[in-house]
mmCIF file of C-alpha atoms and ligand atoms in Angstrom:
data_model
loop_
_atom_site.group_PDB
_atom_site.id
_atom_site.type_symbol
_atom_site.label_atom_id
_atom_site.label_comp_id
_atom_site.label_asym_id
_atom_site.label_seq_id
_atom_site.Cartn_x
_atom_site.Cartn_y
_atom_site.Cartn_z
ATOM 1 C CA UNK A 1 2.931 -74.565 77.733
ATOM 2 C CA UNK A 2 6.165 -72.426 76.997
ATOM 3 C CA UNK A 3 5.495 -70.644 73.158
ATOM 4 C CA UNK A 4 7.982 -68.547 71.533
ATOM 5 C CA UNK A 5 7.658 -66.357 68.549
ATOM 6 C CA UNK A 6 9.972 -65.379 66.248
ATOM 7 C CA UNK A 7 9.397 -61.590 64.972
ATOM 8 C CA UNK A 8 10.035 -58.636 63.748
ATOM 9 C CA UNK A 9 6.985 -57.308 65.534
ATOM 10 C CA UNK A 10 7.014 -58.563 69.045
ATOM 11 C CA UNK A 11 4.537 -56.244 70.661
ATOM 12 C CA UNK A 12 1.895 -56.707 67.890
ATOM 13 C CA UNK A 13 1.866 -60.721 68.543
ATOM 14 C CA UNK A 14 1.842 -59.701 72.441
ATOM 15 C CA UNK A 15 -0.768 -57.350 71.922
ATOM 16 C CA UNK A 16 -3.096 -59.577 70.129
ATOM 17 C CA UNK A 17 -2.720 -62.402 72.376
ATOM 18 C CA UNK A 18 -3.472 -59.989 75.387
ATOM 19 C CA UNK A 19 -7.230 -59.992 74.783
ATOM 20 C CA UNK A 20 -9.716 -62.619 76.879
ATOM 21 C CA UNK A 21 -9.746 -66.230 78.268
ATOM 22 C CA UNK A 22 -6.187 -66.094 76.026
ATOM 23 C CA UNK A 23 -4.699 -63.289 77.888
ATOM 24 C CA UNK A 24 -5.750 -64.433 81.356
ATOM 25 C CA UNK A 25 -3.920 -67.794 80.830
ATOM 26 C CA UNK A 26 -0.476 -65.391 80.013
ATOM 27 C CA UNK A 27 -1.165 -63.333 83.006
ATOM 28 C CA UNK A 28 -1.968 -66.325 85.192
ATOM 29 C CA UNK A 29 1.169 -68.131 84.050
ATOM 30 C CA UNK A 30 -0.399 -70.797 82.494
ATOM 31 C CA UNK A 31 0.570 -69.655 79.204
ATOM 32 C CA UNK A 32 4.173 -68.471 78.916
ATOM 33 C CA UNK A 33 4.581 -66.086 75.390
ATOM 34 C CA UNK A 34 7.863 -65.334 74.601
ATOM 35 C CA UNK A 35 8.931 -63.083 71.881
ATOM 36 C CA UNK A 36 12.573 -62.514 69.844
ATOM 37 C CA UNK A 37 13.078 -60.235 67.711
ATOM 38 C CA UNK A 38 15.713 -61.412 64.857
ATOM 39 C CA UNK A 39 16.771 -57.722 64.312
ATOM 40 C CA UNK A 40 18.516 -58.162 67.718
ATOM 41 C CA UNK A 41 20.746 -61.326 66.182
ATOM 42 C CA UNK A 42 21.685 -59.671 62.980
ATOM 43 C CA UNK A 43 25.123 -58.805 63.319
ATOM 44 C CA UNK A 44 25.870 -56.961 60.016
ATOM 45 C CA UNK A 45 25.433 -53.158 60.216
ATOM 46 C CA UNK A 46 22.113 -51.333 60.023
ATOM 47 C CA UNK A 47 20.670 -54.350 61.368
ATOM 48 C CA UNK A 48 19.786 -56.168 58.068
ATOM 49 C CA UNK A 49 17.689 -59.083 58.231
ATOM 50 C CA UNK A 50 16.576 -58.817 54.800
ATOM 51 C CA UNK A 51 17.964 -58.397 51.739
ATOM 52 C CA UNK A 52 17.735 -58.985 47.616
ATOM 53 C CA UNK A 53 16.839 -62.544 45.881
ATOM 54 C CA UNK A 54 19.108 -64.163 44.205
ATOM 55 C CA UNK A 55 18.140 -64.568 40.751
ATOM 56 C CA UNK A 56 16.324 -60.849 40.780
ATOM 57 C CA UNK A 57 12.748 -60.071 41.094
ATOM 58 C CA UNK A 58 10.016 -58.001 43.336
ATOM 59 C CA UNK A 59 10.597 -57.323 46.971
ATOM 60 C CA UNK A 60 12.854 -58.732 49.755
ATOM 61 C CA UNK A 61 13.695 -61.939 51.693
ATOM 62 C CA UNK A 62 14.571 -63.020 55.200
ATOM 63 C CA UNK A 63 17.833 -63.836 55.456
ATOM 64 C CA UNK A 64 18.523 -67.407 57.156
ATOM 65 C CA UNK A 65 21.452 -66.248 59.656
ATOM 66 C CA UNK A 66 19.618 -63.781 62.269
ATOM 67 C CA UNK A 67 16.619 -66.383 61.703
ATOM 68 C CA UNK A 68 19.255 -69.215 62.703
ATOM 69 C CA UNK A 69 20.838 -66.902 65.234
ATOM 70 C CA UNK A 70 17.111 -66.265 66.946
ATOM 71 C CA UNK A 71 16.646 -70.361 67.221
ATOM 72 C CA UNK A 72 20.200 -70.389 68.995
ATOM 73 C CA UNK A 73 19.373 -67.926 71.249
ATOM 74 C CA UNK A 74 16.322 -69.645 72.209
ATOM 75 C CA UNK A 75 17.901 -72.520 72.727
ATOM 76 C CA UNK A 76 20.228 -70.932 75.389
ATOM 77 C CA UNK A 77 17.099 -70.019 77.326
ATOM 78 C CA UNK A 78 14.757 -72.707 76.876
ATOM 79 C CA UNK A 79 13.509 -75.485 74.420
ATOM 80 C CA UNK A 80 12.496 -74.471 70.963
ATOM 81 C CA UNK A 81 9.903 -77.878 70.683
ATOM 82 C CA UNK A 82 8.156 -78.273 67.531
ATOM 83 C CA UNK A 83 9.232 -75.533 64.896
ATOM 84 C CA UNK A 84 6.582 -73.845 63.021
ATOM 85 C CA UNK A 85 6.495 -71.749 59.814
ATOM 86 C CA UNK A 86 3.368 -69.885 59.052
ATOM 87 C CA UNK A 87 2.919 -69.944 54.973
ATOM 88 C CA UNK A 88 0.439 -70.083 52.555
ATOM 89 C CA UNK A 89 2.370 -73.609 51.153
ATOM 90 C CA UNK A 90 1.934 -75.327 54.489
ATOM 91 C CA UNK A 91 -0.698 -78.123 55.578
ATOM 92 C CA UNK A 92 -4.093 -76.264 56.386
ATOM 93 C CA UNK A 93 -4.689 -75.524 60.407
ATOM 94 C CA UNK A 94 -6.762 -78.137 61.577
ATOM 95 C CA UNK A 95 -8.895 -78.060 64.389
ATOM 96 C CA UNK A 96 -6.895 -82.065 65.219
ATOM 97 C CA UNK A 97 -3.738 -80.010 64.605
ATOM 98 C CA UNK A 98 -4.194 -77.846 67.704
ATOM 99 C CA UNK A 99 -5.903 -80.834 69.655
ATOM 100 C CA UNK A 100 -2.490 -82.412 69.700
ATOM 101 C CA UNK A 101 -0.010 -79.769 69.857
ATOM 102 C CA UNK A 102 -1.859 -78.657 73.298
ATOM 103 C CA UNK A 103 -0.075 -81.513 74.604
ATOM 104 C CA UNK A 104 3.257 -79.966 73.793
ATOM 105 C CA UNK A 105 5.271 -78.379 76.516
ATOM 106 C CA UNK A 106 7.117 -76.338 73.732
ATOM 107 C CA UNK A 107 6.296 -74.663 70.487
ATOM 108 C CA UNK A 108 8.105 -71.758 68.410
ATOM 109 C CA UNK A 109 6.576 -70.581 65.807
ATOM 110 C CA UNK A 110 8.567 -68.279 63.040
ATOM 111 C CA UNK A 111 6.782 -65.244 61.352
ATOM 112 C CA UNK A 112 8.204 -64.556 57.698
ATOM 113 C CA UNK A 113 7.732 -61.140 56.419
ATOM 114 C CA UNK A 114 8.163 -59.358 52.848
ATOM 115 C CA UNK A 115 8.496 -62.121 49.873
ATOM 116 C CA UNK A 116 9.595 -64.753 52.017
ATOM 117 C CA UNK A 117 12.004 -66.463 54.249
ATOM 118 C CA UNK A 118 15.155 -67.917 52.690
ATOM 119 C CA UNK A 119 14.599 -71.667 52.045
ATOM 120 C CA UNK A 120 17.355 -73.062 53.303
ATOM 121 C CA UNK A 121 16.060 -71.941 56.826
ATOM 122 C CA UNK A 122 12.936 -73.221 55.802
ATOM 123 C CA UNK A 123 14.334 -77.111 55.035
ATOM 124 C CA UNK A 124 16.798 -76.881 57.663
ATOM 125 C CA UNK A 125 15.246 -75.496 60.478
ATOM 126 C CA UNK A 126 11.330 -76.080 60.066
ATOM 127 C CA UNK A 127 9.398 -78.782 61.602
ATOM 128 C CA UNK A 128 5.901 -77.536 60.307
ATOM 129 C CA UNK A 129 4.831 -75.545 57.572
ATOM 130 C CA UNK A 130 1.486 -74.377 58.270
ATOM 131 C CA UNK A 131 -1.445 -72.156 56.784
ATOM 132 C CA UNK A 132 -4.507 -70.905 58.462
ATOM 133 C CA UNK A 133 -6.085 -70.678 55.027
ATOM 134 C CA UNK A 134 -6.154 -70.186 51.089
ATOM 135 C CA UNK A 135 -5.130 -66.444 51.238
ATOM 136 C CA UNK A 136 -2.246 -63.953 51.678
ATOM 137 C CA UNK A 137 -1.413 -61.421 54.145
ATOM 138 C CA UNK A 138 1.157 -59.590 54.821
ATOM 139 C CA UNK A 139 3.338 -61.325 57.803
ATOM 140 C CA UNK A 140 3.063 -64.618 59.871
ATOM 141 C CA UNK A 141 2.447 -62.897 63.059
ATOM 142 C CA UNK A 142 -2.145 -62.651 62.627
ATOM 143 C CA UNK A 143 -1.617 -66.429 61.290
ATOM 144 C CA UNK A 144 1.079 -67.180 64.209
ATOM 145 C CA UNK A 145 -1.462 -65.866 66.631
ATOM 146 C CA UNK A 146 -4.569 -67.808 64.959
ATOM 147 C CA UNK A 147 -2.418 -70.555 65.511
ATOM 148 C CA UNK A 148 -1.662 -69.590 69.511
ATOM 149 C CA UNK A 149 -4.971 -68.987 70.212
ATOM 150 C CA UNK A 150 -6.577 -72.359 68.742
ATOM 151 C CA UNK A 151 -3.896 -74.379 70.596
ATOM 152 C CA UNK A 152 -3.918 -72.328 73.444
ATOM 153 C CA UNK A 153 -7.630 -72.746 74.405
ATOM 154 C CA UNK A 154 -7.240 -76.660 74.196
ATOM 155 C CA UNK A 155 -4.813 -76.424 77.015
ATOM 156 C CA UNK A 156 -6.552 -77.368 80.384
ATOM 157 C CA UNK A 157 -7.248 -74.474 82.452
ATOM 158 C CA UNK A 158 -7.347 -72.193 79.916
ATOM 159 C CA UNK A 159 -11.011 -72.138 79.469
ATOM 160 C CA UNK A 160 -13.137 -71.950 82.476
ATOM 161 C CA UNK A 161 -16.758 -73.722 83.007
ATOM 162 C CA UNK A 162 -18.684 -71.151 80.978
ATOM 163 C CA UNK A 163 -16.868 -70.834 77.901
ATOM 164 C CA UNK A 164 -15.966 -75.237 77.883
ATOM 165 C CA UNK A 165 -14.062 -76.530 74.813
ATOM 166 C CA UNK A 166 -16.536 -79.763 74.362
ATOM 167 C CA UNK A 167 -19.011 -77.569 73.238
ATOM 168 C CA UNK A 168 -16.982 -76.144 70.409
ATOM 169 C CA UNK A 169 -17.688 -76.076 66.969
ATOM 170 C CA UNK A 170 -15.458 -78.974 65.447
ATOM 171 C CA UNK A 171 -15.084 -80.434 68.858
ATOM 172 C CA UNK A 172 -17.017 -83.519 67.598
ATOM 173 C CA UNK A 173 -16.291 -83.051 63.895
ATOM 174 C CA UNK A 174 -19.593 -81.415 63.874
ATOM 175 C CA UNK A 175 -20.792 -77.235 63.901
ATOM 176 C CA UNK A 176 -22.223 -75.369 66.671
ATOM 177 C CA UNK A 177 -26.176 -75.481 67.573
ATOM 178 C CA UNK A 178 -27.755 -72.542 67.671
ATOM 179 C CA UNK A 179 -27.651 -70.487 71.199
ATOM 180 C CA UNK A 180 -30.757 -68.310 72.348
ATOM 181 C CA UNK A 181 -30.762 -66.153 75.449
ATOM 182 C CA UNK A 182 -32.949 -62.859 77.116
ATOM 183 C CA UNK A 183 -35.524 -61.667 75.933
ATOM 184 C CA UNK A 184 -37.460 -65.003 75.369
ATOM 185 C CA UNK A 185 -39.507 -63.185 72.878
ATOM 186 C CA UNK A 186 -38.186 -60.542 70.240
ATOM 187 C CA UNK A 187 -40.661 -59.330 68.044
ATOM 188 C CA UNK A 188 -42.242 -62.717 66.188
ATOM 189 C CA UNK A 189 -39.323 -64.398 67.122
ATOM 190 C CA UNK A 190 -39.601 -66.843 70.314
ATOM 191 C CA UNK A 191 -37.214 -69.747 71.839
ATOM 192 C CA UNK A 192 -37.307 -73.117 70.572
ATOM 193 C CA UNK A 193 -39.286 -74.192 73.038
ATOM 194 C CA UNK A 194 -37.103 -77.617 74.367
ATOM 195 C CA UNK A 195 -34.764 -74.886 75.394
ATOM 196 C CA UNK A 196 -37.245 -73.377 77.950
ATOM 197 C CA UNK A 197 -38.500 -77.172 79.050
ATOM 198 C CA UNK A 198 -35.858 -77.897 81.773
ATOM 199 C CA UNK A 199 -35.462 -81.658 80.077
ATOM 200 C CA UNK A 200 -31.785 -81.808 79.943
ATOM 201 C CA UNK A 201 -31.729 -84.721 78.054
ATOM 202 C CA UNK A 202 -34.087 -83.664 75.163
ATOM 203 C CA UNK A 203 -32.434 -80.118 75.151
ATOM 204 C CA UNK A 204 -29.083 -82.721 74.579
ATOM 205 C CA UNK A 205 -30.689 -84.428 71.927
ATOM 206 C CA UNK A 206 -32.435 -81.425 70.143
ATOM 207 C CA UNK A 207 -28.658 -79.838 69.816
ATOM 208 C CA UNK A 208 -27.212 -82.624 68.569
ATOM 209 C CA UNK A 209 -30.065 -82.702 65.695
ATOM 210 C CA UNK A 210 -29.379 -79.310 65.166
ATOM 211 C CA UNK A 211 -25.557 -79.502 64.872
ATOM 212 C CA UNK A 212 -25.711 -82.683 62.416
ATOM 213 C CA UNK A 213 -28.668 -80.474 60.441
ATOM 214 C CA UNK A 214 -26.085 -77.300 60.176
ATOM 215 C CA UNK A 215 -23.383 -79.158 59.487
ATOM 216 C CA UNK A 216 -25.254 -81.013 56.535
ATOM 217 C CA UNK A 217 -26.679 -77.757 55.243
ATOM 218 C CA UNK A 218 -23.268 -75.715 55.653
ATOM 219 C CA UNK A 219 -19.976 -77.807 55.535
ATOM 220 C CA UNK A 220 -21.809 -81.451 54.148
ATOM 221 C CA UNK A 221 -17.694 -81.625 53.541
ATOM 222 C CA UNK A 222 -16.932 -82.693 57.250
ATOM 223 C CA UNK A 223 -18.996 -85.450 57.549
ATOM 224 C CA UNK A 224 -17.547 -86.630 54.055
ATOM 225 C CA UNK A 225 -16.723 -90.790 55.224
ATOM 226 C CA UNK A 226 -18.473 -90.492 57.957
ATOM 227 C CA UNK A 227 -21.424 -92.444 59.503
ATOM 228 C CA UNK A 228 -23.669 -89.324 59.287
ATOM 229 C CA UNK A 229 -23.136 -88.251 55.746
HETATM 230 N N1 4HQ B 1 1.712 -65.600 54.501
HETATM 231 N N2 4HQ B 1 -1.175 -68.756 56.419
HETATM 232 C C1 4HQ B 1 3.729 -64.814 55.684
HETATM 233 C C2 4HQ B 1 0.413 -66.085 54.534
HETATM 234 C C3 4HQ B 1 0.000 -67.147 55.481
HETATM 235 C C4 4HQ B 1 -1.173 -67.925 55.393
HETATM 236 C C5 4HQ B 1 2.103 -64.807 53.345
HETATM 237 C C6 4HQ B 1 2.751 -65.914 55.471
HETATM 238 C C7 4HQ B 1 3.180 -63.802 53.604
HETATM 239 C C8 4HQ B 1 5.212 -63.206 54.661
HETATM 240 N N3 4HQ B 1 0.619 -67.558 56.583
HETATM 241 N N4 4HQ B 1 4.244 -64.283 54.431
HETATM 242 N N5 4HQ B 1 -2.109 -67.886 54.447
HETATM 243 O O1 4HQ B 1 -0.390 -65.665 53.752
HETATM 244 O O2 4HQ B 1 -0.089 -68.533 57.144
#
């Protein structure tokens, strides 16, 4: 899978991404990351890719041609794919979201900074608004990345045997059980003892209790219409 980014920091979305089973999949060529920077399309002097709202108010906006400009250039090089903005008024990252999109060969994904991103780019340009949650920062690029890294991992290859996707929290709509390793015993605390039993099928069937029991007790919200509720 081919991603591009669009930014006005490019090494701080590289250097995020550079970290674990993530990483390994750029360095192995699995994963191709490819940042632009839309300072390097803005053809007015000083660079500009921002400038005053129309209408008056706090703060600066993206302007829409170096963002336009950045797409164009992309396209010269490669395939943009699927378009995504990263905004707090986009559809909430979903774990089926990033389940499908690892089937994409393509993906860009456009960082905003400072108030916002002219909406005419937005309407004209965007396939996907998206936001990794009910809060604001201060750029796209740590939700861009969240994004990356959620898709990324679906991808096969990208995780090896030990660390397997199935396992997952969300992977069957359900939390994670609870994991124990060395010592056995720490203080009063001891294993569940299934765990130390070698029965592979009750160990199965103990952590699916215990992921339908967690997922009750924490997030009763995901099981909302489903048999298990
Ligand atoms: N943003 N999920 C970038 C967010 C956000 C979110 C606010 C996007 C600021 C510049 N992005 N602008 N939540 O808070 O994706």
């Amino acid at each position: 899978m081919e991603l591009n980014v669009i930014t006005l920091f490019p090494e701080m979305v590289k250097q995020t991404l550079s970290y674990g089973v993530i990483g390994k999949a750029i360095e192995s060529g699995l994963l191709k990351l490819n940042c632009f920077n839309p300072r390097e399309f803005a053809e007015n002097k000083h660079n500009r890719v921002d400038d005053k709202p129309f209408g008056g108010g706090a703060g600066m906006v993206m302007m829409y041609d170096p963002l336009v400009r950045t797409l164009e250039h992309i396209s010269t090089k490669t395939e943009t794919g699927m378009v995504v903005f990263l905004s707090p008024q986009g559809e909430k990252l979903q774990q089926a979201h990033c389940n499908e999109w690892a089937g994409l060969s393509h993906m860009t994904l456009v960082c905003g900074r400072y108030e916002g991103v002219d909406q005419r780019f937005i309407d004209q340009h965007v396939d996907k608004e998206i936001s990794i949650g009910d809060y604001v920062i201060s750029g796209g690029e740590m939700a861009a990345c969240v994004v990356i890294d959620a898709v990324a991992r679906q991808q096969q290859g990208v995780l090896g045997s030990d660390e397997s996707a199935e396992t997952d929290s969300f992977m069957n709509g359900k939390l994670g059980y609870p994991q124990y390793t060395r010592s056995e015993i720490l203080g009063q605390s001891g294993v569940p003892s299934v765990l130390l039993s070698g029965h592979h099928e009750a160990i199965k069937q103990w952590r699916d209790a215990q992921s339908l029991a967690i997922t009750k007790r924490k997030r009763p919200d995901l099981l909302e219409g489903t048999s298990e509720s």
